[in-house]
Short mmCIF file of C-alpha atoms and ligand atoms in Angstrom, two decimals:
data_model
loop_
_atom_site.label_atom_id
_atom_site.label_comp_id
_atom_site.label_asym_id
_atom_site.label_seq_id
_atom_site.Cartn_x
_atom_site.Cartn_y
_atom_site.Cartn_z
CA UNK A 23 19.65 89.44 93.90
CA UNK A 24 23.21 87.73 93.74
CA UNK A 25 24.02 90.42 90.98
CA UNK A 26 22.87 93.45 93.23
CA UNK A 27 24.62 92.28 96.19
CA UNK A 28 27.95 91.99 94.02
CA UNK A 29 28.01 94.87 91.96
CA UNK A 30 27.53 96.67 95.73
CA UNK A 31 30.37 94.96 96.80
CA UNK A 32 32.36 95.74 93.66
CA UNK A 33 31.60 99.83 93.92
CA UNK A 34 32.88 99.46 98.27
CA UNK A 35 36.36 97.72 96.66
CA UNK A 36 36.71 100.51 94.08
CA UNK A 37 35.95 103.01 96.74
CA UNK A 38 37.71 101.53 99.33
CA UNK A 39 40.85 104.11 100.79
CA UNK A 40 43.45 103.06 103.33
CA UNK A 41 46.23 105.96 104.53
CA UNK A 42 48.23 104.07 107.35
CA UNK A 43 48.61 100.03 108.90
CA UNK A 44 45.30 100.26 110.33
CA UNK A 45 42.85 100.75 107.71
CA UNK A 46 44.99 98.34 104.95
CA UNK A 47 44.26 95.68 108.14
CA UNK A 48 40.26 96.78 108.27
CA UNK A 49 40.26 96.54 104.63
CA UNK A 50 41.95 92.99 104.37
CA UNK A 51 39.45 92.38 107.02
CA UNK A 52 36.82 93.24 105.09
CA UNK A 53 37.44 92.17 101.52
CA UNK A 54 40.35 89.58 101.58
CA UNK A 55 40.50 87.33 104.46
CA UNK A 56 37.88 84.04 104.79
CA UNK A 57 35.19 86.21 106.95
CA UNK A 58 35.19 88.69 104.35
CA UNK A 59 32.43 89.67 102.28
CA UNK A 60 34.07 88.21 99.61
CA UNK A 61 34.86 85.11 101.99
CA UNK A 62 31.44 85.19 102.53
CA UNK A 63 30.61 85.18 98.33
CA UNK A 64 32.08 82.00 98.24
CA UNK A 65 30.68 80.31 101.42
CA UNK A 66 27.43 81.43 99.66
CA UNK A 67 28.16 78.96 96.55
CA UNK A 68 26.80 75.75 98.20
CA UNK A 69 23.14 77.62 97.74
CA UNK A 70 23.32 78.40 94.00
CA UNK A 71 21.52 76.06 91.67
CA UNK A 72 24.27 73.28 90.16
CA UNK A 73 23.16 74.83 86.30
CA UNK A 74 24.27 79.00 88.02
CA UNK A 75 27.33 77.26 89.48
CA UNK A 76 29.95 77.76 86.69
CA UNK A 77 28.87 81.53 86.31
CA UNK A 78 28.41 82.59 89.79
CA UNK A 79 31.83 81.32 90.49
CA UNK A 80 33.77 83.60 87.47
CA UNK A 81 31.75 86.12 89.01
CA UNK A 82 33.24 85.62 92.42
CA UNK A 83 36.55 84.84 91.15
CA UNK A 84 36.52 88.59 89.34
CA UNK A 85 35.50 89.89 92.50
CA UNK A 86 38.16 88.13 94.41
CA UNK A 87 40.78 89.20 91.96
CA UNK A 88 39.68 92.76 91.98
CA UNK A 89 39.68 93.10 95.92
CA UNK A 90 43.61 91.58 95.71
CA UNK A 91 44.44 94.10 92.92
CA UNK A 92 42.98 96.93 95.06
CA UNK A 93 44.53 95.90 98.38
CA UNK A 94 48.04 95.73 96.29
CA UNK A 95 47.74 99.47 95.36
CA UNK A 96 46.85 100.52 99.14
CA UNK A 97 49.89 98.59 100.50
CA UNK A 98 52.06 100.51 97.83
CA UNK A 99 50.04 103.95 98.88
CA UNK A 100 50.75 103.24 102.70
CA UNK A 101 54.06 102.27 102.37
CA UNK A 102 54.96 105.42 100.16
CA UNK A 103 53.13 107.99 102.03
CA UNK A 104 54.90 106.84 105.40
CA UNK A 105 58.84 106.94 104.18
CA UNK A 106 57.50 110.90 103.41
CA UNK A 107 55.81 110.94 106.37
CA UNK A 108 59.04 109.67 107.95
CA UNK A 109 61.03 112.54 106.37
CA UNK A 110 59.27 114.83 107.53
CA UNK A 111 59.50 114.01 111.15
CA UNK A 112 62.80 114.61 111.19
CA UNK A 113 64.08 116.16 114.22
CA UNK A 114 66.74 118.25 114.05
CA UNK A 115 67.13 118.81 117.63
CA UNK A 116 68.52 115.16 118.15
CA UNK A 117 71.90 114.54 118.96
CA UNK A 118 73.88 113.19 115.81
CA UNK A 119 74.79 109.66 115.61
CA UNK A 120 78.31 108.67 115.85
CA UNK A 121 80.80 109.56 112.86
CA UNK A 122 83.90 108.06 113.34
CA UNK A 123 86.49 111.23 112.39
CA UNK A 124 89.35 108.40 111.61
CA UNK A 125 92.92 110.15 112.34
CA UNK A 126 96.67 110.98 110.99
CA UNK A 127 98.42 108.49 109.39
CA UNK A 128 101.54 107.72 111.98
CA UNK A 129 103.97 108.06 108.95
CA UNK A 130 102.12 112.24 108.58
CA UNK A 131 102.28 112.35 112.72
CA UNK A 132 106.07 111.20 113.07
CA UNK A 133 106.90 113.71 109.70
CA UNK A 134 105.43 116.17 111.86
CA UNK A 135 106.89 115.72 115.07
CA UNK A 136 110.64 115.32 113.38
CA UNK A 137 109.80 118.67 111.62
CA UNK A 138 108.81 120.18 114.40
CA UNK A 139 111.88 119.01 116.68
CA UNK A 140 114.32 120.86 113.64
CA UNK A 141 111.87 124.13 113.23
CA UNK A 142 112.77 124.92 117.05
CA UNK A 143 116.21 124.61 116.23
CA UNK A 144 116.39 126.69 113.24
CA UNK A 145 115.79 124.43 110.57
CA UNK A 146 113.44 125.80 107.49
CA UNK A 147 111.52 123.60 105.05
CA UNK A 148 112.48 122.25 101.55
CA UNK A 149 111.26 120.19 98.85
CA UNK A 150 112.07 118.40 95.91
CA UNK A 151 110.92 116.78 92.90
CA UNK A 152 110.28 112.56 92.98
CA UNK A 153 111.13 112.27 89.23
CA UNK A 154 115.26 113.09 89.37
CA UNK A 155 117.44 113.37 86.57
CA UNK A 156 120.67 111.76 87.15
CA UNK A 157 122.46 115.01 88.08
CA UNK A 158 120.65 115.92 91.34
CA UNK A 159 119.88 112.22 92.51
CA UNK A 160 123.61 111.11 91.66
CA UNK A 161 126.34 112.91 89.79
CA UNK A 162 126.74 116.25 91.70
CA UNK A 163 126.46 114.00 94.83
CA UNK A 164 129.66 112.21 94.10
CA UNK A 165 127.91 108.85 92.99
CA UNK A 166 131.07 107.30 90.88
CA UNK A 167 129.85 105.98 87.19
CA UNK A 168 130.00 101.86 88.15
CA UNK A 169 127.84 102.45 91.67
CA UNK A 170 124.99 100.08 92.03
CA UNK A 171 122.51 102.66 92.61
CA UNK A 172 122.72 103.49 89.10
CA UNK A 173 121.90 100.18 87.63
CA UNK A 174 118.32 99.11 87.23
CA UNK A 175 117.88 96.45 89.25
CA UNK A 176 118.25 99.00 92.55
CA UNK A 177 116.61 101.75 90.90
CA UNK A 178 113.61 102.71 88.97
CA UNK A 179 114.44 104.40 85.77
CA UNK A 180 111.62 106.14 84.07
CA UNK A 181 114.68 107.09 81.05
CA UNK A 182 118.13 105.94 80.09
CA UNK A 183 120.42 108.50 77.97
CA UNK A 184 119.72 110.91 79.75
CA UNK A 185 119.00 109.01 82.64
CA UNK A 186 115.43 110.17 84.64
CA UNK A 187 114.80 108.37 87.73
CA UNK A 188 112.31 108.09 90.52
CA UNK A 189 114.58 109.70 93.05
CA UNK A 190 116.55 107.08 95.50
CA UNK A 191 116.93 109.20 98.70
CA UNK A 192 116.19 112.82 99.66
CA UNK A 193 119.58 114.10 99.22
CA UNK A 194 118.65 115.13 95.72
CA UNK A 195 117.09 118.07 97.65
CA UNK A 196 120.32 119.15 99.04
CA UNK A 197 121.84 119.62 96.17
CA UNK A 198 118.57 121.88 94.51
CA UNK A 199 118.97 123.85 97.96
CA UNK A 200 122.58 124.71 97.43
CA UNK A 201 122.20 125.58 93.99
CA UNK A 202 119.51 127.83 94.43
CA UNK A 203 120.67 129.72 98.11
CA UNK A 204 123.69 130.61 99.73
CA UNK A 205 125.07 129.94 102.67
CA UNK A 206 123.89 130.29 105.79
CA UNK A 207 121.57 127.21 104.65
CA UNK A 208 119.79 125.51 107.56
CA UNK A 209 116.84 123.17 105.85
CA UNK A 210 115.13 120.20 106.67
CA UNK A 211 113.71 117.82 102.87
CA UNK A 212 111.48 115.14 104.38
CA UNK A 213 109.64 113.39 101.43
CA UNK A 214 108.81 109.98 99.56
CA UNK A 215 111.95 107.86 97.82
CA UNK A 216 111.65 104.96 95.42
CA UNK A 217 113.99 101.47 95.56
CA UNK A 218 113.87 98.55 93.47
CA UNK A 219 113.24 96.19 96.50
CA UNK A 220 111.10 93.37 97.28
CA UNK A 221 108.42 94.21 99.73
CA UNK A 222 109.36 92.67 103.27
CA UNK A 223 108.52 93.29 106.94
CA UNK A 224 111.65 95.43 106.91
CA UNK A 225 111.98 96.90 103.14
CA UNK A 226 109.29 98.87 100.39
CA UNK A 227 109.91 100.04 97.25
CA UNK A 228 108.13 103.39 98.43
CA UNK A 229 109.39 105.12 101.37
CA UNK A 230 109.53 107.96 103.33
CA UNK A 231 113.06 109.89 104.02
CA UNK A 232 113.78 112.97 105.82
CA UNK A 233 117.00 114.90 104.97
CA UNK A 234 119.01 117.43 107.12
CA UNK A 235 121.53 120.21 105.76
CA UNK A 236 123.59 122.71 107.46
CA UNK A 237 126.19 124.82 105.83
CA UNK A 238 127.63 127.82 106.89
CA UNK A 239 131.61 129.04 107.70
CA UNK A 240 132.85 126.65 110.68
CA UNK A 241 130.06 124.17 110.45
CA UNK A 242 132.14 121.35 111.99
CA UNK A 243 131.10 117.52 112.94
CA UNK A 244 130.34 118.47 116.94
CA UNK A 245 127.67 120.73 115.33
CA UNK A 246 126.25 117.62 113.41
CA UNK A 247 126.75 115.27 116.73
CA UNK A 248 125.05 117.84 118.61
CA UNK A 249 122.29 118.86 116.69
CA UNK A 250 121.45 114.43 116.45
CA UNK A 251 121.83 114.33 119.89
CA UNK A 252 119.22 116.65 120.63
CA UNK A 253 116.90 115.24 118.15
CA UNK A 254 116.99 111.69 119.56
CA UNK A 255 116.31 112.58 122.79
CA UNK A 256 113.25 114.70 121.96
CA UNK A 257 112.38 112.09 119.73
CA UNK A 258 113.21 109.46 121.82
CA UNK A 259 112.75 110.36 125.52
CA UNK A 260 115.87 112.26 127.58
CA UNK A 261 117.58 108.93 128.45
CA UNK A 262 118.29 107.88 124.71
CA UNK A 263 121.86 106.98 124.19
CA UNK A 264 123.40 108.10 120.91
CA UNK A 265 126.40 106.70 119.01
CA UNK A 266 127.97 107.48 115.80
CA UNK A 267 129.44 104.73 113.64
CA UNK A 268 132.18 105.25 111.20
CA UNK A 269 130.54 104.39 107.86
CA UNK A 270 131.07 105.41 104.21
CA UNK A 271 128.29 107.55 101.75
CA UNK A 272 129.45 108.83 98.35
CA UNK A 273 128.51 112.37 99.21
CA UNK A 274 129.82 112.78 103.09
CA UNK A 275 133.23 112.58 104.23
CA UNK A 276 133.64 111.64 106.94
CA UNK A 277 130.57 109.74 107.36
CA UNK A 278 128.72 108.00 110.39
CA UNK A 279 126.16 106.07 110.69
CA UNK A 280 123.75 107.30 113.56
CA UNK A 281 122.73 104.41 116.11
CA UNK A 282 120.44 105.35 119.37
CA UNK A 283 119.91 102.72 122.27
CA UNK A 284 117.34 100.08 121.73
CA UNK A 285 113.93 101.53 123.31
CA UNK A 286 113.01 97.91 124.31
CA UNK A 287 115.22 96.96 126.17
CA UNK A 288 117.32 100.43 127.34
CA UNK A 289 120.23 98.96 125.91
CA UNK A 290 120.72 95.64 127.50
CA UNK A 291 119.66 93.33 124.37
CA UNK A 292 117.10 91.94 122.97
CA UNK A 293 115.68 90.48 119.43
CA UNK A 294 115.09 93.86 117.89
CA UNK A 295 118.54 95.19 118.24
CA UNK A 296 119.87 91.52 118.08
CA UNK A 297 121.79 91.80 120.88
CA UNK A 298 123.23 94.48 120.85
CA UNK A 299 121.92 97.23 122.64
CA UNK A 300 121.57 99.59 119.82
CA UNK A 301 120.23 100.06 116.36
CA UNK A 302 120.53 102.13 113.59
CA UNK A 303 117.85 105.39 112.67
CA UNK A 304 119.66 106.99 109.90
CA UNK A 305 123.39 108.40 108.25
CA UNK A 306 125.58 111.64 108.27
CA UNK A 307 128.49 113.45 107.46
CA UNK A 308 130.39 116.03 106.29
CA UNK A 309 128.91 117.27 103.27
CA UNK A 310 132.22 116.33 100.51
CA UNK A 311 134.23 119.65 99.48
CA UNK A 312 133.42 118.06 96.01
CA UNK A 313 129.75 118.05 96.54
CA UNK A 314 129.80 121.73 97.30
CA UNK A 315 131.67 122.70 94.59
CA UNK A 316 129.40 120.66 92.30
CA UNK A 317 126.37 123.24 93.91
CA UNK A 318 128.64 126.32 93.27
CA UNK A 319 129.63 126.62 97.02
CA UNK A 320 132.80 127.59 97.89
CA UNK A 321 134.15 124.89 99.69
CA UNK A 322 137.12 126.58 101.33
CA UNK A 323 135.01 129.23 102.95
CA UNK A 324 131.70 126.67 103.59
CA UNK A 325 131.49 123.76 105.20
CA UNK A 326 128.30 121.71 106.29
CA UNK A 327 126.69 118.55 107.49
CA UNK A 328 124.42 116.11 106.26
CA UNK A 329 121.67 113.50 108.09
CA UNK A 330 119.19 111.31 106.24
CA UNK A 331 116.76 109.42 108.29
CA UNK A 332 113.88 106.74 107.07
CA UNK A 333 110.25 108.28 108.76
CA UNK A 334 109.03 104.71 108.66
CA UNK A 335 111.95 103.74 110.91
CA UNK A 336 111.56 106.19 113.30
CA UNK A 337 107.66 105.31 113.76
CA UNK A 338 108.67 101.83 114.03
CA UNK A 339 111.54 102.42 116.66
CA UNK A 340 109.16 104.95 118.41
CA UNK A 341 106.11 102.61 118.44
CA UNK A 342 107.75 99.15 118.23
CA UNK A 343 105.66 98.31 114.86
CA UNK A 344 107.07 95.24 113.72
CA UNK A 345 106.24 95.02 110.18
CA UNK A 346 106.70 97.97 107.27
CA UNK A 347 103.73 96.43 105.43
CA UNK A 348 101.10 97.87 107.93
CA UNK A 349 102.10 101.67 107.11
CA UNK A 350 100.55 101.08 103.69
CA UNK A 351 97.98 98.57 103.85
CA UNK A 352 95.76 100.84 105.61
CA UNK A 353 94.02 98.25 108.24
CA UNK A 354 91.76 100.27 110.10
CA UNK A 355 93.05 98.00 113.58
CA UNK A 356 96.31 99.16 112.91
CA UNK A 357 95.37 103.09 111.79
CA UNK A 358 93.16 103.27 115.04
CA UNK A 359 95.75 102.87 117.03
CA UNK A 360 97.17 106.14 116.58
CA UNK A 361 94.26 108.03 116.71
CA UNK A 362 95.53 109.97 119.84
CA UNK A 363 99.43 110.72 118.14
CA UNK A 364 100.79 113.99 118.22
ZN1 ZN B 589 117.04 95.80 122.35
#
């Protein structure tokens, strides 16, 4: 009787389907849970003879465990079967979720701007290799033998004898430029420039420079104070003040050093141009007769001017970014911010 009633429950477990939440409930209903008809086997043990005991309980037990294993493999079955069913509900007339696009890096959106300030006033593009030999980063720029740019500890040297370098300003370009054209030569080198210098709120061993050149017959220094007065104020806003300092660079003569009025405080004082009024955004000059020469110009027909600016000092003038650190540490709080440039 016992033995009927249990193998009939053992065929409804091995039977027994569930496809969704529903039916694995009705069958843990049914088979698992204390009302169940196995709940019920072992309710149904108090009524067995004490010598049947031992037996009808292994017999129940096997049930039990059977009815577990069973419910186990439905769960699994559901479960499966609804991530496909999931799938394939997919509707594809939704609206997509939100993907943030991210944005230019200010360093890219101020390189663009200053090249697009010199395009509209003639200026082409050029570039330049970062690896230098000692020719185009110093020698044919006038850099005497002793000058501390050519020792290591301002430089980084990839040989010595004959010296390679990782090039230490932009003005390496000028001097490919003027080898390979002649004049008229109107050309703009922004690109990346390597220092041996601790890393600071104000100074990086990687940077970004952006290098002007002009030369043609009667180039002469109002062209150059001109041509940097138009680019600050574009740059800067119309009522940006420009000065030129007197100032010394092996490859210029003369030389200046180009100051604009302090965008905080329009030129009264303040911390950032210490009190001055002004502060500094790049240098200039006459390109040397020497340096021409060197680039198989003729120097007493040619003349030119020079600028080199830093791009991260421009974007930190222009957006009053306090720290040189944050162009590189890429800190989406700080990136975000210029989501909107340019
Ligand atoms: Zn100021």
């Amino acid at each position: 009787m016992h033995q009927e009633k249990i193998e009939a429950i053992k065929s409804s477990i091995a039977a027994a389907d569930a496809t969704n939440a529903d039916e694995l409930e009705a069958y843990r209903m049914k088979y698992i849970s204390k009302k169940s008809v196995v709940g019920e086997l072992f309710a149904g043990m108090r009524d067995i003879p004490n010598e049947q005991k031992k037996a009808y309980g292994q017999t129940v037990n096997e049930v039990k465990q059977l009815a577990e294993a069973k419910f186990q493999e439905l769960i699994e079955k559901v479960n499966s079967s609804s991530t496909k069913s999931k799938s394939s509900d997919l509707d594809l007339t939704l609206p997509p979720s939100n993907i943030s696009a991210g944005g230019v890096h200010p360093l890219t959106a101020t390189r663009q701007r200053i090249i697009e300030i010199f395009e509209r006033i003639g200026f082409n593009l050029s570039e330049g290799p970062e690896i230098e030999d000692d020719w185009h980063n110093f020698t044919a720029l006038n850099f005497p033998e002793n000058h501390p740019a050519r020792e290591m500890q301002d430089t980084f040297f990839i040989e010595k004898n004959p010296d390679i370098a990782l090039r230490t300003h932009t003005s390496s370009v000028q001097v490919r430029v003027m080898e390979n054209q002649k004049p008229p030569i109107r050309t703009l080198s922004p690109g990346r420039v390597f220092r041996n210098e601790a890393i600071s709120a104000r100074a990086h061993c990687i940077f970004h420079q952006v290098e002007g050149l002009y030369v043609d017959e009667n180039v002469g220094f109002a062209d150059l104070k001109n041509t940097l007065y138009h680019f600050a104020k574009e740059m800067f806003g119309k009522e940006t003040k420009v000065r030129f300092r007197p100032s010394f660079f092996p490859f210029t003569e003369p030389s200046a050093e180009i100051d604009i009025s302090c965008q905080l405080c329009g030129g009264k004082g303040c911390n950032v141009c210490k009190g001055t009024g002004w502060v500094e955004i790049g240098g200039s000059g006459m390109v040397d007769p020497n340096v021409l020469e060197n680039c198989g110009i003729d120097s007493k027909k040619y003349t030119g001017f020079a600028f080199g600016m830093g791009i991260e000092r421009i974007a930190m003038l222009k957006y009053q970014i306090k720290d040189l650190r944050l162009f590189t540490e890429n800190d989406v709080r700080f990136l975000k911010q210029f989501r909107s440039m340019v």
